[in-house]
């Protein structure tokens, strides 16, 4: 009466009848997560089996969830026969329904279950926990939603020594979360990532990216997300009209934010890029014909260079606290077109050689306090 223990227990039911309804306590025995109500549909083709919302009763549940081959085999659909257990749900798909283990299980690659959930419905929810992954979480569809349970509750963590990039449509992606059309200059619209933390565990310039948008345009929203310890925190290529609200990026080696090639119409609101234990090479890089980008409020702090604009790039920075740069607050190279504007900012140099440099650029600095508590600024 209080339910079956796990998916494996459900598979042990012999000769289920059409319409039979059962409750499962947990996907994995003893975890008490990922359970739910299932109804048996004797007419449904077993080719529909997905390992989470539709279960083929003839399948053998993996005895070792760390065995990647065994887990992949579990998710493969059957080719013959009818009759499946069908999960009863509406709304977003919970990644726990596909066997994800948010219990810091080293050796378990949760990207398999998470990507399977995305393939079933491009709207997924990651309940609180720490999800160890070995490969990117990748969506190539429009209207993607990847939502956690808060930055302090939902963590996606790269396991050192087990990480590997993935290839999609002949292009390699070395990023924790990827949203891509998969095809050069063919864009998809609408992508939402929110309420989670990405832990890259990368303290070297290995090319690993926290979140990567590739040919994704219009109505992209990233809200309440933390990215820590990647080579690059956020990278976008040929994407436009993005909104970032309350995003924090720390301890990234090369860049915190990199907008590359026609990355136009970006709005960063209340975001923070800074170093705790790492001196980032350059927090914000905008290059190659990127216009109409705004960074409003928040913090740009502790790096060799704060912001670099190059090859006809533009960014307006308003109401931001700049602090602790070894070389430059900002440099602008080859940007004679539309002016970039720094306004209403507090720009504190430490050490004294920090400043602003422009070479063949168009830059306006206004209404800002530029000072050094330790000495003069050149």
Coordinates of C-alpha atoms in Angstrom, one line a residue, residues 238-366:
X238 CA 27.1 34.2 -33.3
X239 CA 24.2 34.6 -30.9
X240 CA 22.2 37.7 -30.0
X241 CA 19.6 39.2 -27.7
X242 CA 20.6 37.5 -24.4
X243 CA 19.6 38.6 -20.9
X244 CA 21.7 37.7 -17.9
X245 CA 20.3 38.5 -14.4
X246 CA 22.1 37.9 -11.2
X247 CA 24.8 35.8 -12.8
X248 CA 28.1 35.3 -10.8
X249 CA 31.3 34.0 -12.4
X250 CA 34.4 33.5 -10.3
X251 CA 37.8 31.9 -10.5
X252 CA 37.9 31.4 -14.3
X253 CA 41.4 31.3 -15.8
X254 CA 41.2 32.9 -19.2
X255 CA 37.9 34.8 -19.3
X256 CA 34.7 35.1 -17.3
X257 CA 32.6 36.3 -20.3
X258 CA 33.6 36.0 -23.9
X259 CA 31.2 37.5 -26.6
X260 CA 32.5 36.5 -30.0
X261 CA 31.3 37.5 -33.5
X262 CA 27.9 39.2 -34.0
X263 CA 27.1 38.8 -30.3
X264 CA 24.7 41.7 -30.3
X265 CA 22.0 43.0 -27.9
X266 CA 23.3 41.5 -24.7
X267 CA 22.1 42.8 -21.3
X268 CA 23.9 41.9 -18.1
X269 CA 22.0 43.1 -15.0
X270 CA 23.3 42.8 -11.4
X271 CA 26.1 40.4 -12.5
X272 CA 29.4 39.8 -10.8
X273 CA 32.7 38.7 -12.3
X274 CA 35.6 38.4 -9.9
X275 CA 38.4 36.3 -8.6
X276 CA 38.7 34.7 -5.2
X277 CA 41.8 32.5 -5.5
X278 CA 42.5 33.0 -9.2
X279 CA 43.6 36.1 -11.1
X280 CA 41.6 35.9 -14.3
X281 CA 43.5 37.0 -17.5
X282 CA 40.6 39.2 -18.7
X283 CA 37.1 39.1 -17.2
X284 CA 35.1 40.4 -20.2
X285 CA 36.2 40.0 -23.9
X286 CA 34.0 41.4 -26.6
X287 CA 35.3 41.0 -30.2
X288 CA 34.4 40.8 -33.9
X289 CA 31.5 43.1 -34.7
X290 CA 29.5 42.9 -31.4
X291 CA 27.3 45.9 -30.8
X292 CA 24.5 47.0 -28.4
X293 CA 25.8 45.2 -25.3
X294 CA 25.2 46.5 -21.8
X295 CA 26.6 45.6 -18.4
X296 CA 24.5 47.4 -15.7
X297 CA 25.2 47.2 -12.0
X298 CA 27.3 44.6 -10.4
X299 CA 31.0 44.0 -10.0
X300 CA 34.1 43.6 -12.3
X301 CA 36.9 42.8 -9.9
X302 CA 40.4 41.1 -9.6
X303 CA 41.9 40.3 -13.0
X304 CA 44.9 41.2 -15.0
X305 CA 42.6 43.1 -17.4
X306 CA 39.0 44.0 -16.6
X307 CA 37.5 44.4 -20.1
X308 CA 38.9 44.0 -23.6
X309 CA 37.1 45.3 -26.7
X310 CA 38.5 44.6 -30.2
X311 CA 37.7 44.5 -33.9
X312 CA 34.6 46.7 -33.9
X313 CA 33.1 45.7 -30.6
X314 CA 31.0 47.8 -28.3
X315 CA 29.9 47.6 -24.6
X316 CA 28.2 50.1 -22.4
X317 CA 29.1 49.7 -18.7
X318 CA 27.0 51.6 -16.1
X319 CA 26.9 51.7 -12.4
X320 CA 29.6 49.0 -11.9
X321 CA 32.2 48.6 -9.1
X322 CA 35.6 48.0 -10.7
X323 CA 38.5 46.9 -8.4
X324 CA 42.0 45.3 -8.4
X325 CA 43.4 45.0 -11.8
X326 CA 47.1 44.3 -12.4
X327 CA 47.5 45.7 -15.9
X328 CA 44.4 47.6 -17.0
X329 CA 40.8 48.4 -16.1
X330 CA 39.9 48.3 -19.8
X331 CA 41.5 48.2 -23.2
X332 CA 40.0 49.0 -26.6
X333 CA 41.7 48.0 -29.8
X334 CA 40.4 48.7 -33.3
X335 CA 36.9 49.9 -32.4
X336 CA 36.5 53.3 -34.2
X337 CA 32.8 52.7 -34.9
X338 CA 30.1 53.2 -32.3
X339 CA 31.4 54.5 -29.0
X340 CA 31.5 52.4 -25.8
X341 CA 30.5 54.2 -22.7
X342 CA 31.6 53.9 -19.1
X343 CA 29.3 55.8 -16.8
X344 CA 28.4 56.2 -13.2
X345 CA 31.1 53.7 -12.1
X346 CA 33.5 53.4 -9.2
X347 CA 36.9 52.5 -10.7
X348 CA 39.4 51.8 -8.0
X349 CA 43.0 51.0 -9.1
X350 CA 45.2 48.7 -7.2
X351 CA 48.1 48.6 -7.8
X352 CA 48.7 52.1 -9.1
X353 CA 49.5 51.2 -12.7
X354 CA 45.9 50.3 -13.5
X355 CA 44.1 52.5 -16.0
X356 CA 42.2 52.7 -19.3
X357 CA 43.8 52.4 -22.8
X358 CA 42.4 52.8 -26.3
X359 CA 44.1 52.3 -29.6
X360 CA 42.0 53.4 -32.7
X361 CA 38.9 53.3 -30.5
X362 CA 35.9 55.4 -29.7
X363 CA 35.4 55.5 -25.9
X364 CA 33.4 57.8 -23.6
X365 CA 34.1 57.8 -19.8
X366 CA 31.8 60.0 -17.8

